[in-house]
PDB file of C-alpha atoms in Angstrom:
ATOM      1  CA  MET L  25     -20.813 -30.119 -54.608  1.00 49.00           C
ATOM      2  CA  SER L  26     -22.484 -33.272 -53.529  1.00 52.00           C
ATOM      3  CA  LYS L  27     -24.299 -33.646 -50.044  1.00 54.00           C
ATOM      4  CA  PRO L  28     -22.718 -35.966 -47.760  1.00 53.00           C
ATOM      5  CA  ILE L  29     -23.987 -39.211 -47.676  1.00 55.00           C
ATOM      6  CA  PHE L  30     -24.071 -39.777 -43.626  1.00 55.00           C
ATOM      7  CA  THR L  31     -25.694 -37.038 -42.016  1.00 62.00           C
ATOM      8  CA  PRO L  32     -27.495 -36.881 -38.664  1.00 63.00           C
ATOM      9  CA  ALA L  33     -30.790 -37.703 -40.274  1.00 68.00           C
ATOM     10  CA  ASN L  34     -29.406 -40.685 -41.873  1.00 75.00           C
ATOM     11  CA  PHE L  35     -28.233 -41.880 -38.365  1.00 80.00           C
ATOM     12  CA  ARG L  36     -31.547 -41.261 -37.055  1.00 84.00           C
ATOM     13  CA  ALA L  37     -33.295 -43.473 -39.528  1.00 87.00           C
ATOM     14  CA  TRP L  38     -30.845 -46.129 -38.963  1.00 88.00           C
ATOM     15  CA  GLY L  39     -31.586 -45.975 -35.354  1.00 91.00           C
ATOM     16  CA  ILE L  40     -35.285 -45.792 -35.825  1.00 93.00           C
ATOM     17  CA  GLY L  41     -35.097 -48.900 -37.848  1.00 93.00           C
ATOM     18  CA  ILE L  42     -33.316 -50.744 -35.435  1.00 96.00           C
ATOM     19  CA  ALA L  43     -35.596 -49.505 -32.608  1.00 96.00           C
ATOM     20  CA  MET L  44     -38.704 -50.536 -34.639  1.00 96.00           C
ATOM     21  CA  VAL L  45     -37.260 -54.192 -34.772  1.00 96.00           C
ATOM     22  CA  GLN L  46     -36.856 -54.231 -31.230  1.00 97.00           C
ATOM     23  CA  LEU L  47     -40.331 -52.958 -30.451  1.00 97.00           C
ATOM     24  CA  ALA L  48     -41.879 -55.451 -32.934  1.00 95.00           C
ATOM     25  CA  ASP L  49     -40.111 -58.114 -31.467  1.00 94.00           C
ATOM     26  CA  ILE L  50     -41.617 -57.140 -27.997  1.00 95.00           C
ATOM     27  CA  VAL L  51     -45.201 -56.611 -29.507  1.00 95.00           C
ATOM     28  CA  ILE L  52     -45.035 -59.928 -31.334  1.00 90.00           C
ATOM     29  CA  HIS L  53     -44.454 -61.821 -28.157  1.00 87.00           C
ATOM     30  CA  ALA L  54     -46.769 -59.781 -26.320  1.00 92.00           C
ATOM     31  CA  ALA L  55     -49.762 -60.509 -28.807  1.00 91.00           C
ATOM     32  CA  THR L  56     -48.983 -64.128 -28.764  1.00 84.00           C
ATOM     33  CA  ASP L  57     -48.749 -64.150 -24.929  1.00 86.00           C
ATOM     34  CA  GLN L  58     -44.912 -65.671 -25.077  1.00 83.00           C
ATOM     35  CA  LEU L  59     -43.147 -62.832 -23.543  1.00 88.00           C
ATOM     36  CA  GLU L  60     -39.555 -64.003 -22.283  1.00 91.00           C
ATOM     37  CA  ILE L  61     -37.585 -62.069 -19.790  1.00 94.00           C
ATOM     38  CA  LEU L  62     -34.317 -62.925 -21.562  1.00 94.00           C
ATOM     39  CA  ARG L  63     -35.625 -61.705 -24.841  1.00 95.00           C
ATOM     40  CA  VAL L  64     -37.276 -58.431 -23.780  1.00 95.00           C
ATOM     41  CA  SER L  65     -34.106 -57.504 -21.681  1.00 97.00           C
ATOM     42  CA  SER L  66     -32.076 -57.848 -24.710  1.00 97.00           C
ATOM     43  CA  ASN L  67     -34.473 -55.656 -26.644  1.00 97.00           C
ATOM     44  CA  GLY L  68     -34.276 -53.024 -23.765  1.00 97.00           C
ATOM     45  CA  ILE L  69     -30.600 -53.298 -23.976  1.00 97.00           C
ATOM     46  CA  VAL L  70     -30.447 -52.204 -27.713  1.00 97.00           C
ATOM     47  CA  LEU L  71     -33.200 -49.507 -27.088  1.00 96.00           C
ATOM     48  CA  ILE L  72     -31.296 -48.102 -24.211  1.00 94.00           C
ATOM     49  CA  TRP L  73     -28.176 -47.907 -26.220  1.00 93.00           C
ATOM     50  CA  LEU L  74     -29.996 -46.419 -29.298  1.00 93.00           C
ATOM     51  CA  ALA L  75     -31.345 -43.691 -26.934  1.00 91.00           C
ATOM     52  CA  VAL L  76     -27.907 -42.988 -25.798  1.00 88.00           C
ATOM     53  CA  VAL L  77     -26.653 -42.842 -29.366  1.00 85.00           C
ATOM     54  CA  MET L  78     -29.325 -40.739 -30.549  1.00 84.00           C
ATOM     55  CA  THR L  79     -28.708 -37.974 -27.895  1.00 82.00           C
ATOM     56  CA  GLY L  80     -25.560 -37.222 -30.167  1.00 71.00           C
ATOM     57  CA  LYS L  81     -23.367 -36.909 -26.978  1.00 69.00           C
ATOM     58  CA  PHE L  82     -20.770 -39.374 -27.991  1.00 64.00           C
ATOM     59  CA  ASN L  83     -17.984 -40.062 -25.532  1.00 68.00           C
ATOM     60  CA  VAL L  84     -14.594 -41.761 -25.766  1.00 67.00           C
ATOM     61  CA  LYS L  85     -16.041 -44.970 -24.611  1.00 81.00           C
ATOM     62  CA  PHE L  86     -18.566 -44.911 -27.545  1.00 84.00           C
ATOM     63  CA  LEU L  87     -17.160 -48.073 -29.522  1.00 87.00           C
ATOM     64  CA  GLN L  88     -16.660 -50.000 -26.022  1.00 90.00           C
ATOM     65  CA  THR L  89     -20.392 -49.145 -25.341  1.00 90.00           C
ATOM     66  CA  ALA L  90     -21.705 -50.171 -28.647  1.00 93.00           C
ATOM     67  CA  VAL L  91     -19.755 -53.389 -28.435  1.00 94.00           C
ATOM     68  CA  ALA L  92     -20.985 -54.244 -25.062  1.00 95.00           C
ATOM     69  CA  SER L  93     -24.419 -53.570 -25.803  1.00 96.00           C
ATOM     70  CA  ILE L  94     -24.613 -55.612 -29.194  1.00 97.00           C
ATOM     71  CA  SER L  95     -22.720 -58.382 -27.384  1.00 97.00           C
ATOM     72  CA  ALA L  96     -25.384 -58.288 -24.378  1.00 98.00           C
ATOM     73  CA  TYR L  97     -28.145 -58.559 -26.875  1.00 98.00           C
ATOM     74  CA  LEU L  98     -26.439 -61.706 -28.580  1.00 98.00           C
ATOM     75  CA  ILE L  99     -25.312 -63.395 -25.563  1.00 98.00           C
ATOM     76  CA  LEU L 100     -29.000 -63.070 -23.983  1.00 97.00           C
ATOM     77  CA  ASN L 101     -30.764 -64.234 -27.070  1.00 97.00           C
ATOM     78  CA  LEU L 102     -28.039 -67.347 -27.183  1.00 97.00           C
ATOM     79  CA  ILE L 103     -28.941 -68.261 -23.631  1.00 97.00           C
ATOM     80  CA  PHE L 104     -32.564 -68.280 -24.610  1.00 96.00           C
ATOM     81  CA  LEU L 105     -31.908 -70.502 -27.293  1.00 95.00           C
ATOM     82  CA  ALA L 106     -29.755 -72.813 -25.195  1.00 96.00           C
ATOM     83  CA  ARG L 107     -32.508 -72.969 -22.573  1.00 95.00           C
ATOM     84  CA  GLU L 108     -35.466 -73.170 -24.567  1.00 92.00           C
ATOM     85  CA  GLY L 109     -34.350 -74.664 -27.966  1.00 92.00           C
ATOM     86  CA  THR L 110     -33.896 -73.521 -31.716  1.00 93.00           C
ATOM     87  CA  THR L 111     -37.748 -74.765 -32.122  1.00 90.00           C
ATOM     88  CA  ASN L 112     -40.736 -73.434 -30.777  1.00 84.00           C
ATOM     89  CA  VAL L 113     -42.961 -76.438 -28.999  1.00 82.00           C
ATOM     90  CA  GLU L 114     -45.937 -73.654 -28.800  1.00 78.00           C
ATOM     91  CA  GLN L 115     -45.889 -73.492 -32.601  1.00 78.00           C
ATOM     92  CA  GLY L 116     -45.713 -77.387 -33.555  1.00 86.00           C
ATOM     93  CA  GLY L 117     -42.007 -77.625 -33.301  1.00 88.00           C
ATOM     94  CA  GLU L 118     -41.341 -74.950 -36.005  1.00 91.00           C
ATOM     95  CA  LEU L 119     -37.802 -73.551 -36.232  1.00 93.00           C
ATOM     96  CA  ARG L 120     -37.710 -70.076 -34.403  1.00 92.00           C
ATOM     97  CA  THR L 121     -37.278 -68.506 -37.940  1.00 91.00           C
ATOM     98  CA  MET L 122     -38.610 -65.050 -36.701  1.00 90.00           C
ATOM     99  CA  LEU L 123     -36.199 -65.179 -33.779  1.00 92.00           C
ATOM    100  CA  PHE L 124     -33.320 -65.549 -36.208  1.00 95.00           C
ATOM    101  CA  LEU L 125     -34.383 -63.063 -38.403  1.00 95.00           C
ATOM    102  CA  LEU L 126     -34.834 -60.521 -35.858  1.00 95.00           C
ATOM    103  CA  MET L 127     -31.624 -60.982 -34.260  1.00 96.00           C
ATOM    104  CA  PHE L 128     -29.693 -60.952 -37.717  1.00 97.00           C
ATOM    105  CA  LEU L 129     -31.430 -57.548 -38.438  1.00 96.00           C
ATOM    106  CA  THR L 130     -30.674 -56.118 -35.111  1.00 97.00           C
ATOM    107  CA  ILE L 131     -27.019 -57.193 -35.125  1.00 97.00           C
ATOM    108  CA  THR L 132     -26.256 -56.607 -38.563  1.00 96.00           C
ATOM    109  CA  LEU L 133     -28.016 -52.928 -38.388  1.00 94.00           C
ATOM    110  CA  SER L 134     -26.401 -51.962 -35.077  1.00 95.00           C
ATOM    111  CA  ILE L 135     -22.985 -52.985 -36.169  1.00 94.00           C
ATOM    112  CA  TRP L 136     -23.590 -50.880 -39.396  1.00 91.00           C
ATOM    113  CA  LEU L 137     -24.572 -47.935 -37.481  1.00 91.00           C
ATOM    114  CA  THR L 138     -21.495 -48.346 -35.063  1.00 91.00           C
ATOM    115  CA  TYR L 139     -19.304 -48.382 -37.975  1.00 89.00           C
ATOM    116  CA  LEU L 140     -21.040 -45.156 -39.710  1.00 85.00           C
ATOM    117  CA  LEU L 141     -20.948 -43.438 -36.416  1.00 83.00           C
ATOM    118  CA  ARG L 142     -17.403 -44.228 -35.586  1.00 81.00           C
ATOM    119  CA  ASN L 143     -16.270 -43.352 -38.915  1.00 78.00           C
ATOM    120  CA  THR L 144     -17.762 -40.019 -39.148  1.00 75.00           C
ATOM    121  CA  LYS L 145     -16.286 -39.048 -35.632  1.00 61.00           C
ATOM    122  CA  GLN L 146     -12.699 -39.471 -36.815  1.00 52.00           C
TER     123      GLN L 146
END
């Protein structure tokens, strides 16, 4: 008999990976003295959502909470981009490649985790 692919340990690993992306984002900006309230707030939303998810106490509004958290993260980062632009003046006008990479990882991994958790609950 084969072991199930999706176990609580796997979910924790996904959650830890997403949390590490959020913490790396905060640390990078703190180290370069470029902390932005919108970006840190978006990281905080994801970290709080992950903390709730990792408790294992899912309620009937799990999907709505996941969608709201991921959407809030995306919206705050889009507001940041609308205000500050897609390039970073402090780095010679370079494209905010790291921001786009971190956003892609966070959104993709969060959607995947939500999908996995939602499908194991049914």
